[in-house]
Amino acid sequence: MEIRLKPDFDEIPPAADAVEHFLHEQEAPTEILYLARLVIEELVSNVIKYGYDNPEGHEIRLDVRIEARTMILELSDEGRPFNPLEAPAPDLQLPAEERPIGGLGIHFVRSLSDSVDYHRIGAKNIVTIRKAYPS
Amino acid sequence: MQIKKSDADGVTTLQIAGEIDLHASPQLRAELRQCIQSKTPVLLLDFTAVDYIDSSGLATLIEYVRESSAFKGKFGLFGLQKKVRTIFDLVRLNELFVISDSAGEAVAALSAK
């Protein structure tokens, strides 16, 4: 399935709901549903927050499919180049008062996915997430 | 997301149901701010009916722990579903919060602190 969103926070919940509905129809297990929602909320909100000087006229595209019991979720945007694989991992040794609040979302996505790939093609960031159904 | 607040035996409990996401986190933050203002001595969050939490939800909880340390507020969670618990474990929040299976265990763990 493919969804096109405007860079607007209000577009995130209905997109996440639609993807969840699609995955449910594909009999995807809970882990996959949770990851898909997390990827959409964390990565799309990052694009909206940091991707543009002016978001007007831009769109974010989500492509979700199942191949061989593996979810493949591709997110592409026309924002400034951003490779989530290069984002520093949060320091989880720090006490509460120094514990980082930013960067947790990307850490979740990277930790829970089987693979995360990034390509910059032309003016687009393309992030591809793969997660196999648990056996 | 729905939040139900109750007080018993010196323990304040917020029973939360639904998803704690980007849109719901401000509502939780507002509720937790009230607990900061009233210097709630012991606060438990009942996560039994929480289906989802993202980084905005976790950030809200970390903020509460930071701010409640000023008045030595005690804070714990209980009843996390496995999929939600995974998120806490990934960022080792069990080192910052008491996370227990039940309210009774959470109170016992906080009393021992």
PDB file of N, CA, C and O in Angstrom, chain A residues 9-13 17 20 30-31 34 37-39 41-42 45 49 90 92-101 104-105 107-108 111-112, chain B residues 19-23 51-56 58-60 62-63 65-66 69 82-93 95-97:
ATOM      1  N   PHE A   9       1.803  17.271  11.398  1.00  0.00           N
ATOM      2  CA  PHE A   9       1.672  16.281  12.476  1.00  0.00           C
ATOM      3  C   PHE A   9       0.288  15.622  12.507  1.00  0.00           C
ATOM      4  O   PHE A   9       0.158  14.464  12.890  1.00  0.00           O
ATOM      5  N   ASP A  10      -0.740  16.374  12.093  1.00  0.00           N
ATOM      6  CA  ASP A  10      -2.095  15.807  12.116  1.00  0.00           C
ATOM      7  C   ASP A  10      -2.273  14.684  11.099  1.00  0.00           C
ATOM      8  O   ASP A  10      -3.240  13.931  11.154  1.00  0.00           O
ATOM      9  N   GLU A  11      -1.354  14.589  10.144  1.00  0.00           N
ATOM     10  CA  GLU A  11      -1.478  13.539   9.130  1.00  0.00           C
ATOM     11  C   GLU A  11      -0.920  12.198   9.641  1.00  0.00           C
ATOM     12  O   GLU A  11      -1.157  11.163   9.030  1.00  0.00           O
ATOM     13  N   ILE A  12      -0.166  12.242  10.756  1.00  0.00           N
ATOM     14  CA  ILE A  12       0.514  11.017  11.208  1.00  0.00           C
ATOM     15  C   ILE A  12      -0.463   9.956  11.745  1.00  0.00           C
ATOM     16  O   ILE A  12      -0.413   8.800  11.304  1.00  0.00           O
ATOM     17  N   PRO A  13      -1.380  10.311  12.691  1.00  0.00           N
ATOM     18  CA  PRO A  13      -2.236   9.239  13.234  1.00  0.00           C
ATOM     19  C   PRO A  13      -3.079   8.515  12.175  1.00  0.00           C
ATOM     20  O   PRO A  13      -3.102   7.270  12.175  1.00  0.00           O
ATOM     21  N   ASP A  17      -2.796   4.570  11.388  1.00  0.00           N
ATOM     22  CA  ASP A  17      -3.989   3.714  11.487  1.00  0.00           C
ATOM     23  C   ASP A  17      -4.198   2.922  10.199  1.00  0.00           C
ATOM     24  O   ASP A  17      -4.523   1.727  10.229  1.00  0.00           O
ATOM     25  N   GLU A  20      -1.637   0.202   9.942  1.00  0.00           N
ATOM     26  CA  GLU A  20      -1.958  -0.854  10.913  1.00  0.00           C
ATOM     27  C   GLU A  20      -3.100  -1.730  10.379  1.00  0.00           C
ATOM     28  O   GLU A  20      -3.062  -2.961  10.496  1.00  0.00           O
ATOM     29  N   THR A  30       1.707  -8.812  16.388  1.00  0.00           N
ATOM     30  CA  THR A  30       1.750  -7.587  17.198  1.00  0.00           C
ATOM     31  C   THR A  30       3.065  -6.824  17.054  1.00  0.00           C
ATOM     32  O   THR A  30       3.060  -5.601  16.951  1.00  0.00           O
ATOM     33  N   GLU A  31       4.198  -7.548  17.063  1.00  0.00           N
ATOM     34  CA  GLU A  31       5.509  -6.876  16.991  1.00  0.00           C
ATOM     35  C   GLU A  31       5.625  -6.032  15.726  1.00  0.00           C
ATOM     36  O   GLU A  31       6.212  -4.950  15.729  1.00  0.00           O
ATOM     37  N   TYR A  34       3.356  -2.926  15.997  1.00  0.00           N
ATOM     38  CA  TYR A  34       3.952  -1.922  16.902  1.00  0.00           C
ATOM     39  C   TYR A  34       5.098  -1.192  16.193  1.00  0.00           C
ATOM     40  O   TYR A  34       5.195   0.035  16.225  1.00  0.00           O
ATOM     41  N   ARG A  37       3.931   1.333  13.495  1.00  0.00           N
ATOM     42  CA  ARG A  37       3.411   2.572  14.086  1.00  0.00           C
ATOM     43  C   ARG A  37       4.567   3.445  14.591  1.00  0.00           C
ATOM     44  O   ARG A  37       4.603   4.650  14.405  1.00  0.00           O
ATOM     45  N   LEU A  38       5.509   2.774  15.258  1.00  0.00           N
ATOM     46  CA  LEU A  38       6.654   3.490  15.825  1.00  0.00           C
ATOM     47  C   LEU A  38       7.484   4.149  14.715  1.00  0.00           C
ATOM     48  O   LEU A  38       7.875   5.316  14.830  1.00  0.00           O
ATOM     49  N   VAL A  39       7.738   3.415  13.649  1.00  0.00           N
ATOM     50  CA  VAL A  39       8.531   3.958  12.532  1.00  0.00           C
ATOM     51  C   VAL A  39       7.826   5.185  11.964  1.00  0.00           C
ATOM     52  O   VAL A  39       8.450   6.230  11.743  1.00  0.00           O
ATOM     53  N   GLU A  41       5.494   7.150  13.328  1.00  0.00           N
ATOM     54  CA  GLU A  41       5.429   8.292  14.250  1.00  0.00           C
ATOM     55  C   GLU A  41       6.800   8.934  14.449  1.00  0.00           C
ATOM     56  O   GLU A  41       6.927  10.156  14.417  1.00  0.00           O
ATOM     57  N   GLU A  42       7.819   8.114  14.663  1.00  0.00           N
ATOM     58  CA  GLU A  42       9.132   8.664  14.997  1.00  0.00           C
ATOM     59  C   GLU A  42       9.813   9.289  13.771  1.00  0.00           C
ATOM     60  O   GLU A  42      10.318  10.408  13.855  1.00  0.00           O
ATOM     61  N   SER A  45       7.687  12.287  12.120  1.00  0.00           N
ATOM     62  CA  SER A  45       7.734  13.508  12.940  1.00  0.00           C
ATOM     63  C   SER A  45       9.122  14.146  12.880  1.00  0.00           C
ATOM     64  O   SER A  45       9.249  15.367  12.871  1.00  0.00           O
ATOM     65  N   LYS A  49       9.789  17.915  11.760  1.00  0.00           N
ATOM     66  CA  LYS A  49      10.475  18.860  12.673  1.00  0.00           C
ATOM     67  C   LYS A  49      11.731  19.458  12.053  1.00  0.00           C
ATOM     68  O   LYS A  49      12.020  20.632  12.230  1.00  0.00           O
ATOM     69  N   PRO A  90      21.831   7.177  21.851  1.00  0.00           N
ATOM     70  CA  PRO A  90      21.741   7.881  23.134  1.00  0.00           C
ATOM     71  C   PRO A  90      22.603   7.194  24.198  1.00  0.00           C
ATOM     72  O   PRO A  90      22.762   5.978  24.164  1.00  0.00           O
ATOM     73  N   LEU A  92      22.875   5.664  27.422  1.00  0.00           N
ATOM     74  CA  LEU A  92      21.886   5.107  28.353  1.00  0.00           C
ATOM     75  C   LEU A  92      22.477   4.836  29.734  1.00  0.00           C
ATOM     76  O   LEU A  92      21.824   4.266  30.601  1.00  0.00           O
ATOM     77  N   GLN A  93      23.727   5.261  29.922  1.00  0.00           N
ATOM     78  CA  GLN A  93      24.366   5.060  31.235  1.00  0.00           C
ATOM     79  C   GLN A  93      24.092   6.244  32.162  1.00  0.00           C
ATOM     80  O   GLN A  93      24.342   6.165  33.362  1.00  0.00           O
ATOM     81  N   LEU A  94      23.610   7.342  31.589  1.00  0.00           N
ATOM     82  CA  LEU A  94      23.514   8.576  32.369  1.00  0.00           C
ATOM     83  C   LEU A  94      22.379   8.530  33.393  1.00  0.00           C
ATOM     84  O   LEU A  94      21.373   7.858  33.168  1.00  0.00           O
ATOM     85  N   PRO A  95      22.520   9.254  34.502  1.00  0.00           N
ATOM     86  CA  PRO A  95      21.425   9.322  35.466  1.00  0.00           C
ATOM     87  C   PRO A  95      20.248  10.133  34.913  1.00  0.00           C
ATOM     88  O   PRO A  95      20.381  10.807  33.891  1.00  0.00           O
ATOM     89  N   ALA A  96      19.110  10.057  35.624  1.00  0.00           N
ATOM     90  CA  ALA A  96      17.858  10.647  35.122  1.00  0.00           C
ATOM     91  C   ALA A  96      18.019  12.095  34.706  1.00  0.00           C
ATOM     92  O   ALA A  96      17.547  12.505  33.647  1.00  0.00           O
ATOM     93  N   GLU A  97      18.730  12.871  35.546  1.00  0.00           N
ATOM     94  CA  GLU A  97      18.804  14.312  35.275  1.00  0.00           C
ATOM     95  C   GLU A  97      19.612  14.635  34.014  1.00  0.00           C
ATOM     96  O   GLU A  97      19.478  15.702  33.452  1.00  0.00           O
ATOM     97  N   GLU A  98      20.448  13.667  33.575  1.00  0.00           N
ATOM     98  CA  GLU A  98      21.255  13.908  32.371  1.00  0.00           C
ATOM     99  C   GLU A  98      20.830  13.023  31.206  1.00  0.00           C
ATOM    100  O   GLU A  98      21.421  13.074  30.137  1.00  0.00           O
ATOM    101  N   ARG A  99      19.836  12.176  31.442  1.00  0.00           N
ATOM    102  CA  ARG A  99      19.430  11.215  30.402  1.00  0.00           C
ATOM    103  C   ARG A  99      18.867  11.967  29.188  1.00  0.00           C
ATOM    104  O   ARG A  99      18.008  12.835  29.351  1.00  0.00           O
ATOM    105  N   PRO A 100      19.372  11.662  27.977  1.00  0.00           N
ATOM    106  CA  PRO A 100      18.883  12.390  26.804  1.00  0.00           C
ATOM    107  C   PRO A 100      17.431  12.067  26.499  1.00  0.00           C
ATOM    108  O   PRO A 100      16.994  10.934  26.678  1.00  0.00           O
ATOM    109  N   ILE A 101      16.712  13.088  26.062  1.00  0.00           N
ATOM    110  CA  ILE A 101      15.313  12.888  25.686  1.00  0.00           C
ATOM    111  C   ILE A 101      15.216  12.770  24.168  1.00  0.00           C
ATOM    112  O   ILE A 101      14.448  11.985  23.642  1.00  0.00           O
ATOM    113  N   LEU A 104      15.773   9.163  21.113  1.00  0.00           N
ATOM    114  CA  LEU A 104      15.259   7.856  21.533  1.00  0.00           C
ATOM    115  C   LEU A 104      14.470   7.187  20.410  1.00  0.00           C
ATOM    116  O   LEU A 104      14.516   5.976  20.243  1.00  0.00           O
ATOM    117  N   GLY A 105      13.723   8.001  19.649  1.00  0.00           N
ATOM    118  CA  GLY A 105      12.869   7.449  18.601  1.00  0.00           C
ATOM    119  C   GLY A 105      13.669   6.682  17.559  1.00  0.00           C
ATOM    120  O   GLY A 105      13.319   5.549  17.191  1.00  0.00           O
ATOM    121  N   HIS A 107      16.607   5.452  17.964  1.00  0.00           N
ATOM    122  CA  HIS A 107      17.178   4.284  18.666  1.00  0.00           C
ATOM    123  C   HIS A 107      16.166   3.128  18.683  1.00  0.00           C
ATOM    124  O   HIS A 107      16.527   1.974  18.437  1.00  0.00           O
ATOM    125  N   PHE A 108      14.887   3.440  18.943  1.00  0.00           N
ATOM    126  CA  PHE A 108      13.849   2.388  18.938  1.00  0.00           C
ATOM    127  C   PHE A 108      13.751   1.734  17.568  1.00  0.00           C
ATOM    128  O   PHE A 108      13.707   0.521  17.447  1.00  0.00           O
ATOM    129  N   SER A 111      16.729  -0.395  16.819  1.00  0.00           N
ATOM    130  CA  SER A 111      16.834  -1.574  17.688  1.00  0.00           C
ATOM    131  C   SER A 111      15.786  -2.629  17.358  1.00  0.00           C
ATOM    132  O   SER A 111      16.060  -3.828  17.467  1.00  0.00           O
ATOM    133  N   LEU A 112      14.600  -2.190  16.983  1.00  0.00           N
ATOM    134  CA  LEU A 112      13.501  -3.148  16.802  1.00  0.00           C
ATOM    135  C   LEU A 112      13.414  -3.704  15.383  1.00  0.00           C
ATOM    136  O   LEU A 112      12.735  -4.698  15.153  1.00  0.00           O
TER     137      LEU A 112
ATOM    138  N   GLU B  19      -3.265   4.757  23.873  1.00  0.00           N
ATOM    139  CA  GLU B  19      -1.947   4.942  23.278  1.00  0.00           C
ATOM    140  C   GLU B  19      -1.315   6.246  23.751  1.00  0.00           C
ATOM    141  O   GLU B  19      -1.975   7.292  23.740  1.00  0.00           O
ATOM    142  N   ILE B  20      -0.053   6.174  24.164  1.00  0.00           N
ATOM    143  CA  ILE B  20       0.665   7.386  24.571  1.00  0.00           C
ATOM    144  C   ILE B  20       1.583   7.748  23.413  1.00  0.00           C
ATOM    145  O   ILE B  20       2.705   7.245  23.300  1.00  0.00           O
ATOM    146  N   ASP B  21       1.072   8.562  22.523  1.00  0.00           N
ATOM    147  CA  ASP B  21       1.829   8.943  21.337  1.00  0.00           C
ATOM    148  C   ASP B  21       2.010  10.456  21.310  1.00  0.00           C
ATOM    149  O   ASP B  21       1.724  11.154  22.293  1.00  0.00           O
ATOM    150  N   LEU B  22       2.476  10.929  20.178  1.00  0.00           N
ATOM    151  CA  LEU B  22       2.758  12.350  20.015  1.00  0.00           C
ATOM    152  C   LEU B  22       1.551  13.232  20.365  1.00  0.00           C
ATOM    153  O   LEU B  22       1.697  14.308  20.920  1.00  0.00           O
ATOM    154  N   HIS B  23       0.370  12.723  20.046  1.00  0.00           N
ATOM    155  CA  HIS B  23      -0.835  13.521  20.287  1.00  0.00           C
ATOM    156  C   HIS B  23      -1.337  13.405  21.721  1.00  0.00           C
ATOM    157  O   HIS B  23      -1.946  14.327  22.246  1.00  0.00           O
ATOM    158  N   ASP B  51      -1.545   0.371  25.308  1.00  0.00           N
ATOM    159  CA  ASP B  51      -1.221  -0.491  24.162  1.00  0.00           C
ATOM    160  C   ASP B  51       0.046  -0.056  23.440  1.00  0.00           C
ATOM    161  O   ASP B  51       0.620  -0.820  22.663  1.00  0.00           O
ATOM    162  N   TYR B  52       0.428   1.205  23.657  1.00  0.00           N
ATOM    163  CA  TYR B  52       1.497   1.755  22.818  1.00  0.00           C
ATOM    164  C   TYR B  52       2.129   2.947  23.525  1.00  0.00           C
ATOM    165  O   TYR B  52       1.434   3.744  24.150  1.00  0.00           O
ATOM    166  N   ILE B  53       3.440   3.046  23.427  1.00  0.00           N
ATOM    167  CA  ILE B  53       4.113   4.266  23.890  1.00  0.00           C
ATOM    168  C   ILE B  53       5.265   4.543  22.921  1.00  0.00           C
ATOM    169  O   ILE B  53       5.896   3.611  22.422  1.00  0.00           O
ATOM    170  N   ASP B  54       5.516   5.807  22.643  1.00  0.00           N
ATOM    171  CA  ASP B  54       6.633   6.152  21.767  1.00  0.00           C
ATOM    172  C   ASP B  54       7.612   7.042  22.527  1.00  0.00           C
ATOM    173  O   ASP B  54       7.495   7.230  23.746  1.00  0.00           O
ATOM    174  N   SER B  55       8.576   7.620  21.818  1.00  0.00           N
ATOM    175  CA  SER B  55       9.618   8.385  22.506  1.00  0.00           C
ATOM    176  C   SER B  55       9.052   9.648  23.162  1.00  0.00           C
ATOM    177  O   SER B  55       9.577  10.099  24.177  1.00  0.00           O
ATOM    178  N   SER B  56       7.973  10.200  22.609  1.00  0.00           N
ATOM    179  CA  SER B  56       7.390  11.398  23.241  1.00  0.00           C
ATOM    180  C   SER B  56       6.797  11.028  24.612  1.00  0.00           C
ATOM    181  O   SER B  56       6.889  11.802  25.564  1.00  0.00           O
ATOM    182  N   LEU B  58       7.855   8.477  26.544  1.00  0.00           N
ATOM    183  CA  LEU B  58       8.970   8.210  27.465  1.00  0.00           C
ATOM    184  C   LEU B  58       9.612   9.516  27.927  1.00  0.00           C
ATOM    185  O   LEU B  58       9.975   9.652  29.102  1.00  0.00           O
ATOM    186  N   ALA B  59       9.730  10.471  26.999  1.00  0.00           N
ATOM    187  CA  ALA B  59      10.317  11.766  27.369  1.00  0.00           C
ATOM    188  C   ALA B  59       9.476  12.429  28.460  1.00  0.00           C
ATOM    189  O   ALA B  59      10.016  13.026  29.398  1.00  0.00           O
ATOM    190  N   THR B  60       8.170  12.290  28.368  1.00  0.00           N
ATOM    191  CA  THR B  60       7.266  12.870  29.365  1.00  0.00           C
ATOM    192  C   THR B  60       7.523  12.250  30.746  1.00  0.00           C
ATOM    193  O   THR B  60       7.548  12.956  31.758  1.00  0.00           O
ATOM    194  N   ILE B  62      10.376  10.763  31.732  1.00  0.00           N
ATOM    195  CA  ILE B  62      11.722  11.152  32.191  1.00  0.00           C
ATOM    196  C   ILE B  62      11.683  12.571  32.777  1.00  0.00           C
ATOM    197  O   ILE B  62      12.280  12.850  33.816  1.00  0.00           O
ATOM    198  N   GLU B  63      10.935  13.447  32.118  1.00  0.00           N
ATOM    199  CA  GLU B  63      10.795  14.819  32.627  1.00  0.00           C
ATOM    200  C   GLU B  63      10.198  14.813  34.034  1.00  0.00           C
ATOM    201  O   GLU B  63      10.631  15.548  34.917  1.00  0.00           O
ATOM    202  N   VAL B  65      10.307  12.412  36.276  1.00  0.00           N
ATOM    203  CA  VAL B  65      11.284  11.892  37.244  1.00  0.00           C
ATOM    204  C   VAL B  65      12.299  12.976  37.610  1.00  0.00           C
ATOM    205  O   VAL B  65      12.653  13.156  38.778  1.00  0.00           O
ATOM    206  N   ARG B  66      12.742  13.719  36.601  1.00  0.00           N
ATOM    207  CA  ARG B  66      13.693  14.805  36.871  1.00  0.00           C
ATOM    208  C   ARG B  66      13.089  15.842  37.810  1.00  0.00           C
ATOM    209  O   ARG B  66      13.712  16.256  38.780  1.00  0.00           O
ATOM    210  N   SER B  69      12.269  14.859  41.490  1.00  0.00           N
ATOM    211  CA  SER B  69      13.410  14.624  42.387  1.00  0.00           C
ATOM    212  C   SER B  69      13.626  15.829  43.302  1.00  0.00           C
ATOM    213  O   SER B  69      14.189  15.694  44.390  1.00  0.00           O
ATOM    214  N   LYS B  82       3.837  -6.804  27.377  1.00  0.00           N
ATOM    215  CA  LYS B  82       5.185  -7.191  26.920  1.00  0.00           C
ATOM    216  C   LYS B  82       5.719  -6.240  25.845  1.00  0.00           C
ATOM    217  O   LYS B  82       6.869  -5.814  25.879  1.00  0.00           O
ATOM    218  N   LYS B  83       4.853  -5.892  24.885  1.00  0.00           N
ATOM    219  CA  LYS B  83       5.316  -5.048  23.769  1.00  0.00           C
ATOM    220  C   LYS B  83       5.693  -3.650  24.262  1.00  0.00           C
ATOM    221  O   LYS B  83       6.603  -3.011  23.719  1.00  0.00           O
ATOM    222  N   VAL B  84       5.027  -3.180  25.293  1.00  0.00           N
ATOM    223  CA  VAL B  84       5.332  -1.852  25.857  1.00  0.00           C
ATOM    224  C   VAL B  84       6.591  -1.942  26.715  1.00  0.00           C
ATOM    225  O   VAL B  84       7.462  -1.072  26.670  1.00  0.00           O
ATOM    226  N   ARG B  85       6.709  -3.025  27.453  1.00  0.00           N
ATOM    227  CA  ARG B  85       7.881  -3.231  28.317  1.00  0.00           C
ATOM    228  C   ARG B  85       9.174  -3.250  27.479  1.00  0.00           C
ATOM    229  O   ARG B  85      10.219  -2.743  27.903  1.00  0.00           O
ATOM    230  N   THR B  86       9.081  -3.814  26.277  1.00  0.00           N
ATOM    231  CA  THR B  86      10.247  -3.865  25.388  1.00  0.00           C
ATOM    232  C   THR B  86      10.820  -2.469  25.148  1.00  0.00           C
ATOM    233  O   THR B  86      12.041  -2.278  25.139  1.00  0.00           O
ATOM    234  N   ILE B  87       9.936  -1.502  24.969  1.00  0.00           N
ATOM    235  CA  ILE B  87      10.367  -0.127  24.695  1.00  0.00           C
ATOM    236  C   ILE B  87      11.124   0.443  25.901  1.00  0.00           C
ATOM    237  O   ILE B  87      12.165   1.084  25.748  1.00  0.00           O
ATOM    238  N   PHE B  88      10.621   0.183  27.097  1.00  0.00           N
ATOM    239  CA  PHE B  88      11.304   0.657  28.309  1.00  0.00           C
ATOM    240  C   PHE B  88      12.676  -0.008  28.455  1.00  0.00           C
ATOM    241  O   PHE B  88      13.658   0.634  28.820  1.00  0.00           O
ATOM    242  N   ASP B  89      12.710  -1.303  28.162  1.00  0.00           N
ATOM    243  CA  ASP B  89      13.964  -2.039  28.324  1.00  0.00           C
ATOM    244  C   ASP B  89      15.029  -1.557  27.336  1.00  0.00           C
ATOM    245  O   ASP B  89      16.218  -1.537  27.661  1.00  0.00           O
ATOM    246  N   LEU B  90      14.583  -1.175  26.123  1.00  0.00           N
ATOM    247  CA  LEU B  90      15.538  -0.739  25.094  1.00  0.00           C
ATOM    248  C   LEU B  90      16.324   0.487  25.524  1.00  0.00           C
ATOM    249  O   LEU B  90      17.440   0.702  25.074  1.00  0.00           O
ATOM    250  N   VAL B  91      15.721   1.318  26.361  1.00  0.00           N
ATOM    251  CA  VAL B  91      16.441   2.517  26.803  1.00  0.00           C
ATOM    252  C   VAL B  91      16.749   2.451  28.306  1.00  0.00           C
ATOM    253  O   VAL B  91      17.014   3.453  28.941  1.00  0.00           O
ATOM    254  N   ARG B  92      16.694   1.226  28.795  1.00  0.00           N
ATOM    255  CA  ARG B  92      17.098   0.921  30.181  1.00  0.00           C
ATOM    256  C   ARG B  92      16.410   1.825  31.201  1.00  0.00           C
ATOM    257  O   ARG B  92      17.030   2.269  32.171  1.00  0.00           O
ATOM    258  N   LEU B  93      15.127   2.068  30.987  1.00  0.00           N
ATOM    259  CA  LEU B  93      14.415   2.930  31.940  1.00  0.00           C
ATOM    260  C   LEU B  93      14.106   2.203  33.242  1.00  0.00           C
ATOM    261  O   LEU B  93      13.757   2.839  34.224  1.00  0.00           O
ATOM    262  N   GLU B  95      16.206   1.262  35.017  1.00  0.00           N
ATOM    263  CA  GLU B  95      17.228   1.761  35.951  1.00  0.00           C
ATOM    264  C   GLU B  95      16.825   3.103  36.556  1.00  0.00           C
ATOM    265  O   GLU B  95      17.385   3.534  37.554  1.00  0.00           O
ATOM    266  N   LEU B  96      15.868   3.773  35.939  1.00  0.00           N
ATOM    267  CA  LEU B  96      15.416   5.068  36.455  1.00  0.00           C
ATOM    268  C   LEU B  96      14.099   4.962  37.220  1.00  0.00           C
ATOM    269  O   LEU B  96      13.837   5.743  38.125  1.00  0.00           O
ATOM    270  N   PHE B  97      13.241   4.038  36.805  1.00  0.00           N
ATOM    271  CA  PHE B  97      11.918   3.890  37.411  1.00  0.00           C
ATOM    272  C   PHE B  97      11.817   2.510  38.055  1.00  0.00           C
ATOM    273  O   PHE B  97      12.456   1.571  37.603  1.00  0.00           O
TER     274      PHE B  97
END
